[in-house]
Every structure is written in structure tokens, then in C-alpha cells.
Amino acid sequence: MEPGGRSGSKGSQEQFGRAYQAAREFASGPEGWLVLGGPSGSGKTHLAAAIVNERIKNGHPALYITVPDLLDHLRSSFNPDSEVPYDEFFDQVRNAPLLVLDDLGAQSGTAWAKEKLDQLLTSRFNSELPTVIVTITPVEKLDDRLRTRLTDPRLCQVYVLEEEQPTSEYSWGPEFELQKKMNFVNFKRRNNLSLEMQDNMDEAYRLAFDFAKNPEGWLVFMGETGCGKTHLAAAIVNYRYEAGKPALFMVVPEFLDHLRSAFSPDSKVSYDQLFESVKTAPLLVLDDFGEHSATPWVREKLYQLINYRYNGRLPTVITTRYSFDEILGEVDSAISSRLVDRNTSTPFNIMAPDFRGDRRADKKRLSSRGKTGRYR
């Protein structure tokens, strides 16, 4: 294991140095649990992977897997055509001589996922099997049972590689109280969907989470209102903020209103300043694209914005109710050609219906139960 170059404050370098030394000692003789926390890009996954590589290089078995991938493999192992049956695969992970679990906190929050994860960690905790856990969620914000396992001083060493950094001028405005609470942890898997729709939602989640960890190119989420596309887009922004990285979330109609009002002499920010800050944002989310008016001025401003970011290959997330065919048929070709360019963009259609319909149905059932005075 060789330390990578580190930049940042003296404090963050010292934190990384302590974690690096602990990882080296763990790789030479794994005992107990090593828990690595910190924002994206702090080096925690690098250290965990280096431990696995060091063990394998010296002829010792080790297993590395992310928590979302683990749960996906467990689900697929129920399939009769699976090469490895569920019980066999779960035992391989549970009894691995050394297990590295990356991205703890990125998994869906279903009861099934929590149960499987608890079974796995409880078994390894009771058996005191060497385990490395990389968490994207601060340890103090984990479920009580999980936090108790990961912070038990008799078995665990916990290292936080870097404190959260300020996000400079990029932050949530007061109008985004709802979006501030949308993250990958509370993105609920909707079990009332068909298997095809559940797979589709899982893929949308993976695309968003991978983009949040390493924003490159464009991600275009299509789907009807309430399908979850705004939640995933906001989760990307919140993930970047937690990592101390800049990002900007804009609702397209509201952005255009702000842009118009910036022409007023009473505006606190000039038109040029506002437009430039959005055009050049290191990561930009454009929510509700297509809900704006289609005046020549609007088309011109949106083209300028999208063309600038397209030419600069600046990471961008766009959500829209348009389908792929509607983007090609109803959006100006100068814009649509950039939104669907496979060299830059990943267009993805979320198939799920409006989740608010689920809530209306739940309320209707509860109301019906209240009238009859009994549950069925």
C-alpha cells in the first residue's frame, strides 16, 4: 500500500495519515472491524480497496463488494436460473475471511434490505470476523442498532478521513426545504410496482448514485410527475454538498423568472451575474425542463445555457416529463440533439407512476377501514 497525494488542510491530511496507517496495519494482520467514513473523494474507498489488493497479493482470501451490489445479488439469487443459490451466496459473504463492504448507506431503505444487512453484520460481529466498512452516511446518523455495532470499542476502529467542507456560494435556497431532505438513504423502493418497474427504479437509483460519486457527462431523467426523478436529482446535489463539493439545483420555470427579474434596477443580482453563475456551475441540475413557456426569449436563453454546458462538457442533470420521442418531436432541435447525444448524455425513462397515487390509495383504504371499524 502506498499513500496517494493529498491536498487540503493540514487537519484533513493528518486524518488521512492516521487512517492510512490503520489500513496498513489491518492489511498486514486483519483483526476486528475497520470503519472508514468521510465525504466522497476523501480516499476511504481507495484505502479499503488497497487492503483487499494487499491481502490477495500475499495469497490471502478477501471479498470486496458494495452494499447496493450485495443486495442486488441477493435478490437475483432467488431466481431459479441463478448460478449461485441464495443460501450459498449469503454464506460466502457472511463467512468470508475478510469482507470489505463499501458504500454503506447507499442502499434502499426497505425492510428487507435492513433485515439482510442486519443478519450479515450481526453474524460477523458475533463471530468477530475481520471486516472493513466504508460508510457514506455519518456514523452518528445510522440506525441505532447499526451504529452500536460500528462503534463498539471492543471490536471496531473508526476513522473519519475528512470533515465536511463548506460549499462556497452554492447551497439550497429557502424555497427548497423539501429538496434539502431528499437523499439516497430515504429514497424508498416501491414494492407495489411490477418487477419490471422495480428493476427500472433500481437502475435509475444506480445511475443517480454513480453520477453523484463521479459527475461526468449529462444525465436526463424522463418520467411523469411523482415518479421519483426530482428526488434522485436532489439526492445527487445533497450527496455533493455532504462531500463539500459545489452543485446548483434550479427549477427551470423559476430560473427563467429570476432571469427576467434580474433586469429590474431593484434586483440584488445582475442579469449577467445570475446567468453566468448558472452556466458555469460545476454541477447543474435543471428540474422540470419543459414546464416553461416557449417564447422566443425563453428558447434563446435555454439554448445559450444548454449549448454552453454541452460545449464545455459540464456535468448536468435534467428532469423532464417529456418522453424520448417528445424530446425529439417537440423540443427545438438545437436543444434536443444535445439532450439525447449518447456521446455526452444518458437519457433514462423512469417507468413508475406518480407515487402520490399510492398515497391517495392508502388514504382511501384507511378511510374505508375507519368506517367499518376493522382491518381486513
XYZ file of C-alpha atoms in Angstrom:
376
model
C 0.000 0.000 0.000
C 1.322 3.401 -0.999
C -0.263 6.672 0.144
C -1.756 8.805 -2.612
C -1.074 12.507 -2.869
C -3.307 14.522 -0.570
C -4.357 18.124 -0.804
C -6.413 20.170 1.602
C -5.958 21.470 5.110
C -3.314 20.220 7.498
C -6.056 18.701 9.643
C -7.518 16.668 6.782
C -4.042 15.440 5.787
C -3.411 14.302 9.351
C -6.766 12.487 9.411
C -5.895 10.679 6.202
C -2.450 9.807 7.548
C -3.938 8.163 10.640
C -6.450 6.221 8.558
C -3.716 5.182 6.129
C -1.555 3.811 8.932
C -4.528 1.918 10.392
C -5.283 0.451 6.950
C -1.668 -0.700 6.553
C -1.712 -2.431 9.921
C -5.077 -4.006 9.156
C -3.827 -5.313 5.797
C -0.824 -6.951 7.445
C -2.926 -8.687 10.099
C -6.714 -8.209 9.883
C -8.398 -8.176 13.284
C -11.753 -6.724 14.297
C -13.556 -4.133 12.227
C -12.159 -1.065 10.477
C -14.788 1.607 9.790
C -13.920 4.386 7.345
C -16.117 7.452 6.999
C -15.881 10.798 5.268
C -17.147 12.580 2.164
C -16.781 11.430 -1.422
C -13.238 11.842 -2.700
C -11.613 11.692 0.730
C -9.824 8.424 -0.065
C -11.772 5.956 2.075
C -12.673 3.613 -0.804
C -9.075 3.751 -2.035
C -7.823 2.581 1.356
C -10.418 -0.208 1.557
C -9.580 -1.480 -1.942
C -5.856 -1.286 -1.138
C -6.398 -3.575 1.869
C -8.080 -6.174 -0.354
C -5.368 -5.935 -3.007
C -2.633 -6.319 -0.381
C -4.272 -9.429 1.096
C -4.822 -11.059 -2.293
C -1.266 -10.220 -3.415
C 0.033 -12.100 -0.379
C -2.143 -15.127 -1.059
C -4.940 -14.453 1.429
C -8.650 -14.543 0.502
C -10.665 -11.319 0.646
C -14.036 -10.187 -0.713
C -14.877 -6.634 -1.771
C -18.466 -5.625 -2.601
C -20.613 -2.503 -2.363
C -23.727 -2.750 -0.210
C -26.140 -1.924 -3.089
C -24.483 -4.607 -5.274
C -24.626 -7.107 -2.412
C -28.361 -6.609 -2.007
C -28.899 -6.781 -5.782
C -27.024 -10.105 -5.919
C -29.057 -11.420 -3.003
C -32.309 -10.505 -4.739
C -31.239 -12.056 -8.045
C -30.094 -15.247 -6.294
C -33.757 -16.054 -5.601
C -34.143 -16.581 -9.344
C -34.240 -20.319 -10.205
C -31.752 -19.629 -13.026
C -29.202 -18.069 -10.664
C -25.755 -19.704 -10.873
C -25.333 -19.421 -7.085
C -28.379 -20.110 -4.862
C -29.327 -17.520 -2.251
C -28.222 -19.552 0.778
C -24.852 -20.398 -0.755
C -24.124 -16.811 -1.771
C -25.196 -15.374 1.604
C -22.979 -17.881 3.439
C -19.998 -16.955 1.224
C -20.347 -13.311 2.221
C -21.213 -13.957 5.858
C -18.213 -16.262 6.379
C -15.626 -14.529 4.168
C -12.230 -14.479 5.978
C -12.040 -10.777 5.168
C -15.021 -8.769 3.931
C -14.981 -5.202 2.668
C -18.407 -3.534 2.437
C -18.284 -0.257 0.510
C -20.974 2.440 0.211
C -22.894 1.589 3.374
C -25.815 3.994 3.438
C -26.367 3.954 -0.329
C -28.774 1.003 -0.185
C -32.541 1.300 -0.392
C -34.291 1.618 2.959
C -36.731 -1.278 2.588
C -37.458 -3.587 5.496
C -35.995 -6.490 3.530
C -32.724 -4.645 2.849
C -32.376 -3.662 6.523
C -33.098 -7.241 7.626
C -30.485 -8.812 5.322
C -27.856 -6.251 6.247
C -28.548 -6.709 9.937
C -28.310 -10.505 9.608
C -24.970 -10.222 7.838
C -23.377 -7.705 10.190
C -24.721 -9.343 13.353
C -23.289 -12.703 12.297
C -19.862 -11.246 11.511
C -19.925 -9.105 14.658
C -20.704 -12.085 16.905
C -18.037 -14.181 15.165
C -15.565 -11.251 15.277
C -14.667 -11.814 11.614
C -12.351 -9.171 10.094
C -14.472 -6.609 8.281
C -13.860 -3.238 6.643
C -16.879 -0.964 6.286
C -16.882 2.207 4.193
C -19.884 4.365 5.021
C -21.215 7.309 3.025
C -23.548 8.224 5.879
C -22.004 9.754 9.016
C -21.848 7.030 11.653
C -23.843 9.114 14.127
C -26.753 9.267 11.634
C -27.025 5.496 11.130
C -29.793 3.405 12.696
C -29.231 2.823 16.419
C -28.602 -0.909 16.034
C -26.139 -0.413 13.185
C -24.378 2.485 14.907
C -23.949 0.400 18.053
C -22.234 -2.349 16.044
C -19.905 0.001 14.169
C -18.779 1.960 17.223
C -18.245 -0.856 19.728
C -14.710 -0.105 21.011
C -14.069 -3.776 21.807
C -14.087 -4.665 18.105
C -14.127 -1.525 15.956
C -11.736 1.219 14.915
C -13.486 4.234 13.387
C -11.684 6.803 11.219
C -13.319 9.846 9.640
C -10.946 10.962 6.926
C -12.162 14.490 6.443
C -14.633 16.877 7.935
C -17.352 18.262 5.687
C -16.182 21.321 3.802
C -18.247 24.443 3.111
C -19.911 24.542 -0.298
C -18.801 28.123 -1.054
C -21.556 30.104 -2.754
C -23.586 27.010 -3.687
C -26.284 25.958 -1.232
C -30.026 25.368 -1.009
C -32.189 28.453 -1.104
C -35.132 28.886 1.301
C -37.566 27.761 -1.417
C -36.010 24.275 -1.478
C -36.877 22.984 2.004
C -38.385 19.811 0.502
C -35.405 19.079 -1.758
C -32.967 19.586 1.144
C -34.395 16.435 2.741
C -34.205 14.253 -0.381
C -31.241 11.873 -0.286
C -30.282 8.370 -1.362
C -30.982 6.911 2.073
C -34.640 7.969 2.203
C -35.368 7.150 -1.436
C -37.969 4.451 -0.884
C -38.231 1.339 -3.041
C -41.886 0.956 -4.013
C -42.793 -2.688 -3.572
C -46.250 -2.304 -5.124
C -44.711 -1.920 -8.592
C -44.331 -4.662 -11.148
C -40.990 -6.471 -11.250
C -40.096 -4.625 -14.469
C -40.814 -1.251 -12.859
C -38.858 -2.161 -9.708
C -35.859 -3.125 -11.842
C -36.281 0.147 -13.732
C -36.306 2.142 -10.473
C -33.256 0.262 -9.189
C -31.402 1.162 -12.393
C -32.417 4.838 -12.061
C -31.105 4.793 -8.482
C -27.792 3.269 -9.572
C -27.378 5.827 -12.366
C -28.031 8.700 -9.961
C -25.760 7.344 -7.234
C -22.895 6.637 -9.646
C -23.294 10.134 -11.082
C -23.238 11.660 -7.590
C -19.955 9.907 -6.793
C -18.326 10.858 -10.089
C -20.234 13.511 -12.076
C -19.373 13.182 -15.747
C -21.476 14.000 -18.793
C -25.223 14.543 -18.656
C -27.987 12.526 -17.010
C -31.531 13.081 -18.314
C -34.342 11.577 -16.228
C -37.681 11.324 -18.047
C -40.954 10.311 -16.426
C -44.284 11.551 -15.193
C -44.758 13.808 -12.206
C -44.169 11.981 -8.929
C -42.147 9.100 -10.388
C -39.060 9.958 -8.297
C -36.877 11.816 -10.789
C -36.705 15.049 -8.758
C -35.866 13.102 -5.594
C -32.922 11.426 -7.341
C -31.741 14.740 -8.815
C -31.910 16.429 -5.405
C -30.158 13.436 -3.803
C -27.249 13.979 -6.199
C -26.960 17.600 -5.063
C -27.192 16.670 -1.372
C -24.531 13.990 -1.836
C -22.204 16.570 -3.403
C -22.902 19.071 -0.601
C -22.099 16.441 2.035
C -18.838 15.826 0.200
C -18.045 19.544 0.318
C -18.458 19.858 -3.444
C -20.336 22.594 -5.329
C -23.634 21.937 -7.088
C -26.617 24.034 -8.121
C -30.289 22.981 -8.277
C -32.603 25.091 -10.453
C -36.275 24.622 -11.365
C -36.391 25.748 -14.997
C -39.548 27.938 -14.908
C -38.396 29.610 -11.683
C -34.898 30.137 -13.064
C -36.360 31.901 -16.096
C -38.498 34.082 -13.803
C -35.390 35.002 -11.787
C -33.561 35.778 -15.009
C -36.329 38.141 -16.152
C -36.497 39.876 -12.775
C -32.727 40.415 -12.865
C -33.317 43.114 -15.491
C -35.025 45.231 -12.821
C -32.964 48.091 -11.359
C -34.020 46.872 -7.901
C -32.611 43.371 -8.431
C -29.985 42.319 -5.867
C -28.083 40.384 -8.561
C -27.456 41.488 -12.117
C -28.689 39.519 -15.098
C -25.129 38.783 -16.222
C -24.080 37.549 -12.762
C -27.087 35.231 -12.436
C -26.839 33.774 -15.915
C -23.085 33.289 -15.636
C -23.358 31.523 -12.260
C -25.841 29.010 -13.684
C -23.976 28.492 -16.979
C -20.678 27.783 -15.260
C -21.859 25.813 -12.201
C -19.521 22.811 -11.706
C -22.627 20.615 -11.451
C -26.066 21.849 -12.502
C -29.497 20.274 -12.032
C -32.262 21.621 -14.275
C -35.531 20.360 -12.799
C -38.880 20.406 -14.643
C -37.453 21.087 -18.088
C -40.373 21.548 -20.478
C -42.716 23.195 -17.947
C -41.717 26.667 -19.125
C -43.340 28.890 -21.707
C -41.974 28.645 -25.235
C -41.438 32.296 -26.117
C -38.543 33.206 -28.435
C -36.709 34.795 -25.469
C -37.054 31.607 -23.403
C -35.873 29.403 -26.278
C -32.881 31.678 -26.803
C -31.859 31.661 -23.108
C -32.234 27.889 -22.756
C -30.265 27.296 -25.926
C -27.466 29.566 -24.696
C -27.371 27.762 -21.350
C -27.508 24.226 -22.730
C -25.118 24.900 -25.590
C -22.559 26.434 -23.226
C -22.651 23.427 -20.900
C -22.674 20.987 -23.822
C -19.598 22.534 -25.410
C -17.845 22.710 -22.040
C -18.839 19.121 -21.163
C -20.024 20.386 -17.774
C -21.838 17.789 -15.609
C -25.583 18.356 -15.862
C -28.725 16.590 -14.643
C -32.059 17.316 -16.329
C -35.502 16.107 -15.280
C -38.492 16.315 -17.621
C -41.969 14.947 -18.171
C -41.159 14.662 -21.870
C -40.662 11.171 -23.244
C -37.700 10.447 -25.502
C -39.900 10.770 -28.610
C -41.416 14.014 -27.311
C -37.956 15.496 -26.758
C -37.148 14.759 -30.388
C -40.540 15.908 -31.674
C -41.495 18.891 -29.519
C -38.229 20.440 -28.303
C -36.192 22.697 -30.587
C -33.746 20.501 -32.481
C -30.794 22.662 -31.405
C -31.586 21.708 -27.797
C -32.998 18.187 -28.219
C -29.971 16.990 -30.192
C -27.778 17.882 -27.218
C -30.077 16.307 -24.622
C -30.037 12.909 -26.350
C -26.479 12.856 -27.690
C -25.264 9.460 -26.461
C -21.658 10.668 -26.545
C -22.445 13.099 -23.740
C -25.832 12.256 -22.288
C -27.525 9.271 -20.641
C -31.286 9.627 -21.219
C -33.287 7.337 -18.909
C -37.040 6.883 -18.749
C -38.426 6.160 -15.270
C -41.431 3.912 -15.766
C -43.020 4.227 -12.311
C -46.347 6.048 -11.979
C -46.990 9.022 -9.703
C -46.197 7.893 -6.127
C -48.825 10.350 -4.893
C -51.387 7.981 -6.354
C -50.089 5.359 -3.915
C -50.683 7.790 -1.059
C -54.201 8.612 -2.255
C -54.976 4.905 -2.423
C -53.566 4.407 1.084
C -55.713 7.231 2.449
C -58.771 5.784 0.750
C -58.116 2.378 2.307
C -57.579 3.928 5.756
C -60.774 5.920 5.391
C -62.641 2.758 4.446
C -61.208 0.932 7.450
C -62.283 3.764 9.709
C -65.871 3.457 8.507
C -66.057 -0.288 9.062
C -64.151 -0.198 12.341
C -61.937 -3.142 11.451
C -58.904 -4.123 9.380
C -59.003 -6.727 6.663
